Coordinates of C-alpha atoms in Angstrom, one line a residue:
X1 CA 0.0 0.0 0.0
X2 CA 1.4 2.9 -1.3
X3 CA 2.2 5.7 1.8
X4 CA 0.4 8.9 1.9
X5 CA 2.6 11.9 3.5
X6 CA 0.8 13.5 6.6
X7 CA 1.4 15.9 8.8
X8 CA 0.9 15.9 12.4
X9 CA 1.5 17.7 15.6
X10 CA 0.3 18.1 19.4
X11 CA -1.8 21.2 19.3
X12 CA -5.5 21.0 20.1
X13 CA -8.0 23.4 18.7
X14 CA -10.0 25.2 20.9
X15 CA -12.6 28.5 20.6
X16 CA -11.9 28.9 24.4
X17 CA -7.9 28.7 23.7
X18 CA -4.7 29.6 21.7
X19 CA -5.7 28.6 18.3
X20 CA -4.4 28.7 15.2
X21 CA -2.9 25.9 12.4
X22 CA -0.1 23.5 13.4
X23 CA 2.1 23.1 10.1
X24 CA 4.8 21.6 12.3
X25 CA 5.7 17.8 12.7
X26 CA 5.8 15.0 10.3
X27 CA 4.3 11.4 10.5
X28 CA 2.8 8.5 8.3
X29 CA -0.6 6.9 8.0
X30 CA -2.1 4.2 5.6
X31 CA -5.3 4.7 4.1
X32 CA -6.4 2.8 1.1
X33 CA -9.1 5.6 -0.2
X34 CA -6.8 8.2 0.4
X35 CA -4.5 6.4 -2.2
X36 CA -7.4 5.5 -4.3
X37 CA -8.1 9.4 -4.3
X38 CA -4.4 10.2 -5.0
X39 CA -4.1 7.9 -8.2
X40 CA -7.2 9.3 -9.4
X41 CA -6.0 12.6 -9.7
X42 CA -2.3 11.9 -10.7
X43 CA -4.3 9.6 -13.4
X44 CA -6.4 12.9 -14.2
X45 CA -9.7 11.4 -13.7
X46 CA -10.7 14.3 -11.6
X47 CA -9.3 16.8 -13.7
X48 CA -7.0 20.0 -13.1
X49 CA -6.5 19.4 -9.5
X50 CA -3.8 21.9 -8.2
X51 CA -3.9 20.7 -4.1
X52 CA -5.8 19.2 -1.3
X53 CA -4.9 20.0 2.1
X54 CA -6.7 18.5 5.1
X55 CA -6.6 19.5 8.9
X56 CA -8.6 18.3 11.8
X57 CA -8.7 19.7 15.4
X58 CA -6.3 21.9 13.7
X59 CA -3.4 19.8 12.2
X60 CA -2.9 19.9 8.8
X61 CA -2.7 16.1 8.3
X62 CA -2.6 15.6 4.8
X63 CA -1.2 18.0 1.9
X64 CA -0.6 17.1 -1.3
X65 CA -0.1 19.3 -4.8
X66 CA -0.6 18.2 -8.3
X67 CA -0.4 19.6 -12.0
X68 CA 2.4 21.4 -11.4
X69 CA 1.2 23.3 -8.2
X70 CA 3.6 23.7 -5.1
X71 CA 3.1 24.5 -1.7
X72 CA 4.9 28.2 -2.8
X73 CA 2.3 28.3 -6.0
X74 CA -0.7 30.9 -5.7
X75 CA -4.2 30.1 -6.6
X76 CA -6.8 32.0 -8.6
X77 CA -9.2 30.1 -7.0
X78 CA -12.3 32.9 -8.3
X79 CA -15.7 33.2 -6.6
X80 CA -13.7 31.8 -3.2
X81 CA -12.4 35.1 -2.2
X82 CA -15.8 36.7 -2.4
X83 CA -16.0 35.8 0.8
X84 CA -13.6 37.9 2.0
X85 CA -16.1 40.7 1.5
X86 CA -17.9 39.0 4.2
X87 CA -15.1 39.1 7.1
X88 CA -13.9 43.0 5.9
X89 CA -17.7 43.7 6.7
X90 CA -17.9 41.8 10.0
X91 CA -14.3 43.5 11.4
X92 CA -15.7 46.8 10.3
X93 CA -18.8 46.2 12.1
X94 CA -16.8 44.7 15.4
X95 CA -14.7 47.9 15.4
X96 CA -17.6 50.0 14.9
X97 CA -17.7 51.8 11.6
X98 CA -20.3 50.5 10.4
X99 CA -23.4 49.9 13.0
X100 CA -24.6 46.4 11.4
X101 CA -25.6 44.6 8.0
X102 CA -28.7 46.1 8.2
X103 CA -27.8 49.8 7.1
X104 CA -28.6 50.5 3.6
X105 CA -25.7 51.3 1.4
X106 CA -26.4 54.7 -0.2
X107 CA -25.1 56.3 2.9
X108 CA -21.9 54.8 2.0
X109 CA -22.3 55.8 -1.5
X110 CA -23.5 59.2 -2.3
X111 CA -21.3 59.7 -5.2
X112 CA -23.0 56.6 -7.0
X113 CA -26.7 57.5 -6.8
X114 CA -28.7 55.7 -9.4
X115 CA -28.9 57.7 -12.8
X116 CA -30.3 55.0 -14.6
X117 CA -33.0 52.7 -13.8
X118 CA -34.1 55.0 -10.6
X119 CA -36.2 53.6 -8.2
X120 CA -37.1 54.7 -4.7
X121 CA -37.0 51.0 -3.1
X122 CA -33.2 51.1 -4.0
X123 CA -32.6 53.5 -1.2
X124 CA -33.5 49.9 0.8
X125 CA -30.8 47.9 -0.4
X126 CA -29.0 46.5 2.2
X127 CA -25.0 45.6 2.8
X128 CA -27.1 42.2 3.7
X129 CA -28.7 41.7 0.7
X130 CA -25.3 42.6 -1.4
X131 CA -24.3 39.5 1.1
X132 CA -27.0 37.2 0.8
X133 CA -27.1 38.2 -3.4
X134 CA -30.8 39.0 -2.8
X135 CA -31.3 42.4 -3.8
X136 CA -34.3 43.9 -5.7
X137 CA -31.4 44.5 -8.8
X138 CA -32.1 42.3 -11.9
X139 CA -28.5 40.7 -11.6
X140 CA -28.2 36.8 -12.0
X141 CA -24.5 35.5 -13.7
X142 CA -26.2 32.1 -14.5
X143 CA -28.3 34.1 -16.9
X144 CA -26.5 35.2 -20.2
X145 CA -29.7 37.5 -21.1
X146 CA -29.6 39.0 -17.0
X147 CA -28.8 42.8 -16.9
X148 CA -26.5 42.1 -14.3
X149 CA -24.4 38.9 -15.3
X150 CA -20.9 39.6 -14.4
X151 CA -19.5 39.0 -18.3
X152 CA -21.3 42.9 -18.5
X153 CA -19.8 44.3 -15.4
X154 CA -16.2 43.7 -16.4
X155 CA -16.4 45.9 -19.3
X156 CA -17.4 48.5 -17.6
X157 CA -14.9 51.0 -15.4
X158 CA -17.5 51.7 -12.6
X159 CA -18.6 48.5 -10.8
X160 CA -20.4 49.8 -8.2
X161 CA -22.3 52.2 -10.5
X162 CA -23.5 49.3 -13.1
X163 CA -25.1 47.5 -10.4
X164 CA -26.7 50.6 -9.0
X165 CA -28.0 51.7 -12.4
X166 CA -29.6 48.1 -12.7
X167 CA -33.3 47.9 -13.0
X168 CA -35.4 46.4 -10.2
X169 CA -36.1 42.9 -11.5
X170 CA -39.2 41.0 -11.7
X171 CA -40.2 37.1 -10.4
X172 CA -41.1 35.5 -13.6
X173 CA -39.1 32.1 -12.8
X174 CA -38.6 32.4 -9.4
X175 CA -41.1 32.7 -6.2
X176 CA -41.0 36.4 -4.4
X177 CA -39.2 37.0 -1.8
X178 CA -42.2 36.3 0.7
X179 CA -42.6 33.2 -1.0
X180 CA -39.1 31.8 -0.8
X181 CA -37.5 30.0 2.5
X182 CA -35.7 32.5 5.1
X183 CA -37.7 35.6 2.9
X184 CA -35.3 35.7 0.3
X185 CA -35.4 35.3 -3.7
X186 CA -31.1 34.6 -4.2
X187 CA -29.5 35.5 -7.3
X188 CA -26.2 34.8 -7.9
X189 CA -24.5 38.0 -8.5
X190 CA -21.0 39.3 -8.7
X191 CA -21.5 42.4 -8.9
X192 CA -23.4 43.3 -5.7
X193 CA -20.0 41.0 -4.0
X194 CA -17.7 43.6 -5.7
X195 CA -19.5 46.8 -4.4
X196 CA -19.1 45.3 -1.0
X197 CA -15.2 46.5 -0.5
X198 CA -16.6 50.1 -2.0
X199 CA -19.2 50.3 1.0
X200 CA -16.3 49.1 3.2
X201 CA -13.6 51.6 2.2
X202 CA -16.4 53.9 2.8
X203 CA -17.4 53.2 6.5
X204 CA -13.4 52.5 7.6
X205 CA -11.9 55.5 5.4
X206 CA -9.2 53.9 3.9
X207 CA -8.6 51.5 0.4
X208 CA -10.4 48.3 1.6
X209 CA -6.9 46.6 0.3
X210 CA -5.4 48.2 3.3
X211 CA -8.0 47.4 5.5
X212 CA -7.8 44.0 4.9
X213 CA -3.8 44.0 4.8
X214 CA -4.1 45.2 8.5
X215 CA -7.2 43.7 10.0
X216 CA -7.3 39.9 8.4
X217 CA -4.1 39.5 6.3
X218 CA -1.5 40.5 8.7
X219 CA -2.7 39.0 11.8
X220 CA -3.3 35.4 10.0
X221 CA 1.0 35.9 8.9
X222 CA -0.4 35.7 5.4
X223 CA 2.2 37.8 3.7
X224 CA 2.6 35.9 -0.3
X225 CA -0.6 37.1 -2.2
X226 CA -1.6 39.1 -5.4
X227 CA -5.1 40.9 -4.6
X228 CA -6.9 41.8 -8.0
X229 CA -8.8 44.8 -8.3
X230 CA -11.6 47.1 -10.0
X231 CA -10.6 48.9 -13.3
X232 CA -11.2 52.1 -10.3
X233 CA -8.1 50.7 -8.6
X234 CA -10.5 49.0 -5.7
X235 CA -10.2 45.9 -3.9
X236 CA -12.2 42.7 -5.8
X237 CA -14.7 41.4 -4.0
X238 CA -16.3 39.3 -6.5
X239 CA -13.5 37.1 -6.3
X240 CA -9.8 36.3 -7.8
X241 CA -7.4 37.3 -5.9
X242 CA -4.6 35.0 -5.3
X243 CA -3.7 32.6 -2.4
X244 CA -1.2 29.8 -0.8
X245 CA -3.1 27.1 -0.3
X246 CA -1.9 26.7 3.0
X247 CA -3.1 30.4 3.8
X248 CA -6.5 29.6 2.3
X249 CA -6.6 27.1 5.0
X250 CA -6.0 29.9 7.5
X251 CA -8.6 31.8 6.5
X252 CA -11.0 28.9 6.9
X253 CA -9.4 27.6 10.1
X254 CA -10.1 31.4 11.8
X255 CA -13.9 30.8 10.6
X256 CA -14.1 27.5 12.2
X257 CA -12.0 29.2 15.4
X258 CA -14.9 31.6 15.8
X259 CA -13.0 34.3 14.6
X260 CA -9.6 33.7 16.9
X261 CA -6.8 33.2 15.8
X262 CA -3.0 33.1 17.5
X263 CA -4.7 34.6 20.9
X264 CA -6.6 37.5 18.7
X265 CA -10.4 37.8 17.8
X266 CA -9.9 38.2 14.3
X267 CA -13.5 38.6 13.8
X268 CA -15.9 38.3 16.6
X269 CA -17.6 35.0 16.8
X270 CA -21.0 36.2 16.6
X271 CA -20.2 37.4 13.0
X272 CA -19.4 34.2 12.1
X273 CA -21.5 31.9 13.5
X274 CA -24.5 35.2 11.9
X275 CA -22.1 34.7 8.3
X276 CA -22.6 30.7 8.3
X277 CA -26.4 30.1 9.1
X278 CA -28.6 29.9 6.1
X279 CA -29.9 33.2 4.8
X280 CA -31.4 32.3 1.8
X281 CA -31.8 29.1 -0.6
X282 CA -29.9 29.0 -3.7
X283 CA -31.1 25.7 -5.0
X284 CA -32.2 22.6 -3.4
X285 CA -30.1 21.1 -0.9
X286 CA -27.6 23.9 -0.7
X287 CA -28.4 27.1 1.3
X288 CA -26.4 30.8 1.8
X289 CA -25.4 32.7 4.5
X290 CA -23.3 35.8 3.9
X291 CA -21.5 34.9 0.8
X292 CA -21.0 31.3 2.5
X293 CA -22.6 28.2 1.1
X294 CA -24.3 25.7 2.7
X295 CA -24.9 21.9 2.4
X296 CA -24.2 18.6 3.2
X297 CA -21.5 15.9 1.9
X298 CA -20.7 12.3 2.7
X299 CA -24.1 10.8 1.3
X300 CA -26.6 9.4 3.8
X301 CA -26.3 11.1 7.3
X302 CA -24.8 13.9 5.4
X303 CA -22.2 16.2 7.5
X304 CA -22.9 19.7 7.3
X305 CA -20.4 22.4 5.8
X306 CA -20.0 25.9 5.1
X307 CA -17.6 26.9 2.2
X308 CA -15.8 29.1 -0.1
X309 CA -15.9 28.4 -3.8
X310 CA -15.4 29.7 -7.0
X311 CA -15.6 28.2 -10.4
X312 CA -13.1 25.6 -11.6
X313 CA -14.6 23.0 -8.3
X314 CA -12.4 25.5 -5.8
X315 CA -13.7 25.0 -2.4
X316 CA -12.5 26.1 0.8
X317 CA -14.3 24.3 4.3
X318 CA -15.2 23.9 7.3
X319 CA -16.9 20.6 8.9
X320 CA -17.7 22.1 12.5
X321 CA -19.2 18.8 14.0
X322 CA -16.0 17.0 12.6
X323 CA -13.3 19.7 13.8
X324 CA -12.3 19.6 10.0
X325 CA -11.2 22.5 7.5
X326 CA -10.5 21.3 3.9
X327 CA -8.5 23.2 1.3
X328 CA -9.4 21.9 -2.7
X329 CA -8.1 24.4 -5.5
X330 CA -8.3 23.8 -8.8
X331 CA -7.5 25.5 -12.7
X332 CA -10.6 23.4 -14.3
X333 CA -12.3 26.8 -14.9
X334 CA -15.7 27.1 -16.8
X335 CA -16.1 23.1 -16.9
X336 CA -19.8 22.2 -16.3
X337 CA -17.8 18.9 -14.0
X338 CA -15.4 20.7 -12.0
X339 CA -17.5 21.2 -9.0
X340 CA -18.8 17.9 -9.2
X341 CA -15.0 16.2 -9.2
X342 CA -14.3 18.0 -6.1
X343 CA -18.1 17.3 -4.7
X344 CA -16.9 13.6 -5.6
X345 CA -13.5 13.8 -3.8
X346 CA -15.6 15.1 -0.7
X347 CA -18.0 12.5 -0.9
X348 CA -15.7 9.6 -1.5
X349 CA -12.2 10.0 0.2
X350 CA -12.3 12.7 2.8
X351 CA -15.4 12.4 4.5
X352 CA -15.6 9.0 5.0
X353 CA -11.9 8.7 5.7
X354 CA -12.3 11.2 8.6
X355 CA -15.3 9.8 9.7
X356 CA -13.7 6.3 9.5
X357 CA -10.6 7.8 11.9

């Protein structure tokens, strides 16, 4: 049986106590799926693979790269770092400059009002419902004919006024809002994720890029990256900046920390337990929270998750009732199977070998 690599150490994750990732140590284990798993994608059944790292009770016990990928190699791993939006919002709400998710975003945006398109119920628009993508804009990216669809957005200099000048949309395939689970009608839509940093930058008065350099980069040591941004020189927040995969895990391992992180409340844990419970439906068997999915994996008796992802099948994870956080990038961009490879890798290899151990 061929041996898989793994790395383990002594530290035990807890909320209540110094937490962060143990990268440290080095021992061996056997599993027969997890080589099953490996030859797979070294065979390129489950294609364009770039890494998969594992780590429970946080240890990273199992990391592995593929395709040409390293554990110095950046991923664009897209829609994932949307979610960054999400914890720049929450620290700017912990430290107060912006009073909660419920303010509308105009205040924050007085040099944008609507010129097309204008509509009083916009001045409701909520940094929530740029969160949950369940604004009244007509903005859908899984919809080539949608006003909104991000392909039009990123020919346009001005982000955050194309999805202002949108035009309130209507419910013709979809119930209404008051119709829909949790009172929300979601829409997948970059372009209310990437006017998130704009509101942010806004509140904290500074480039959101710095914010999050000072505030969620520096304290998780995450010091390798290329952040994309706007044609207008902001921060993306619909997603692409680039990422270690070993400081993607990071990021997740805070989320599943409550927020803490090396002795420091990164975020507060009430933002991210409010950030991981369901918001809205997207489809069925898979919910939203703030720019977090939501759903189950490991077949019957399901395990819950809440995740990062972005096209190509690039998922980022957290397991809480297993103490696991789970790290899959991937180049297989704009491939109709690529979430369902990683969805299969999930399914197949690491949940059952974790719930097996």
């Amino acid at each position: 049986m061929r041996i898989i690599t793994l790395f383990i150490a002594s530290l035990f994750i807890s909320s209540s106590v110094f937490a962060q990732l143990d990268f440290s140590g080095k021992d061996k284990m056997n599993h027969s799926l997890l080589t099953e798993m490996n030859s797979k994608i070294e065979n390129g059944d489950y294609e364009e693979i770039t890494s998969i790292l594992i780590a429970k009770k946080g240890k990273l016990v199992y990391e592995k790269y593929y395709n040409g990928a390293s554990k110095e190699s950046k991923h664009n791993t897209r829609s994932v770092t949307k979610t960054i939006a999400t914890l720049l919002t929450g620290i700017a709400i912990d430290k107060g400059f912006i009073s909660s998710e419920k303010d509308p975003i105009f205040p924050y945006l007085l040099d944008k009002m609507p010129v097309e398109n204008p509509d009083p119920r916009k001045a409701e628009i909520t940094l929530e419902d740029l969160l949950t993508m369940s604004s009244i804009v007509e903005c859908d990216d899984n919809d080539d004919y949608s006003r909104g669809n991000e392909n039009r957005m990123y020919i346009v200099e001005d982000w955050s006024k194309f999805y202002l000048d949108l035009p309130v949309k209507g419910y013709p395939y979809r119930p209404k809002p008051e119709d829909s689970p949790y009172g929300r009608t979601m829409s997948y839509c970059s372009a209310g994720a990437a006017i998130v940093s704009e509101v942010v930058q806004s509140a904290v008065k500074m480039p959101a890029d710095l914010f999050a350099k000072e505030h969620l980069l520096k304290p998780l040591n995450i010091t390798d990256y290329t952040l994309h941004y706007s044609p207008t020189g902001t921060l993306n927040t619909a997603g692409g900046s680039e990422y270690k995969s070993r400081d993607l895990l990071k990021i997740i391992q805070m989320c599943a920390n409550g927020g803490l992180w090396n002795g420091e409340q990164i975020v507060s844990e009430s933002w991210i337990k409010k950030a991981t419970s369901p918001k809205a439906n997207a489809w069925e068997g898979m919910d939203y929270g703030y720019l977090f999915w939501l759903r189950t994996y490991g077949g019957d008796n399901g395990v819950a998750c809440y995740a990062m992802a972005g096209n190509g099948g690039n998922k980022v994870m957290s397991f809480p009732a297993l103490d696991l956080t789970v790290v899959l990038t991937s180049t297989n961009y704009n491939n109709r199977k690529a979430h369902g490879y990683t969805d299969e890798i999930l399914d197949k290899f690491i949940i059952p070998v974790i719930r097996g151990n």
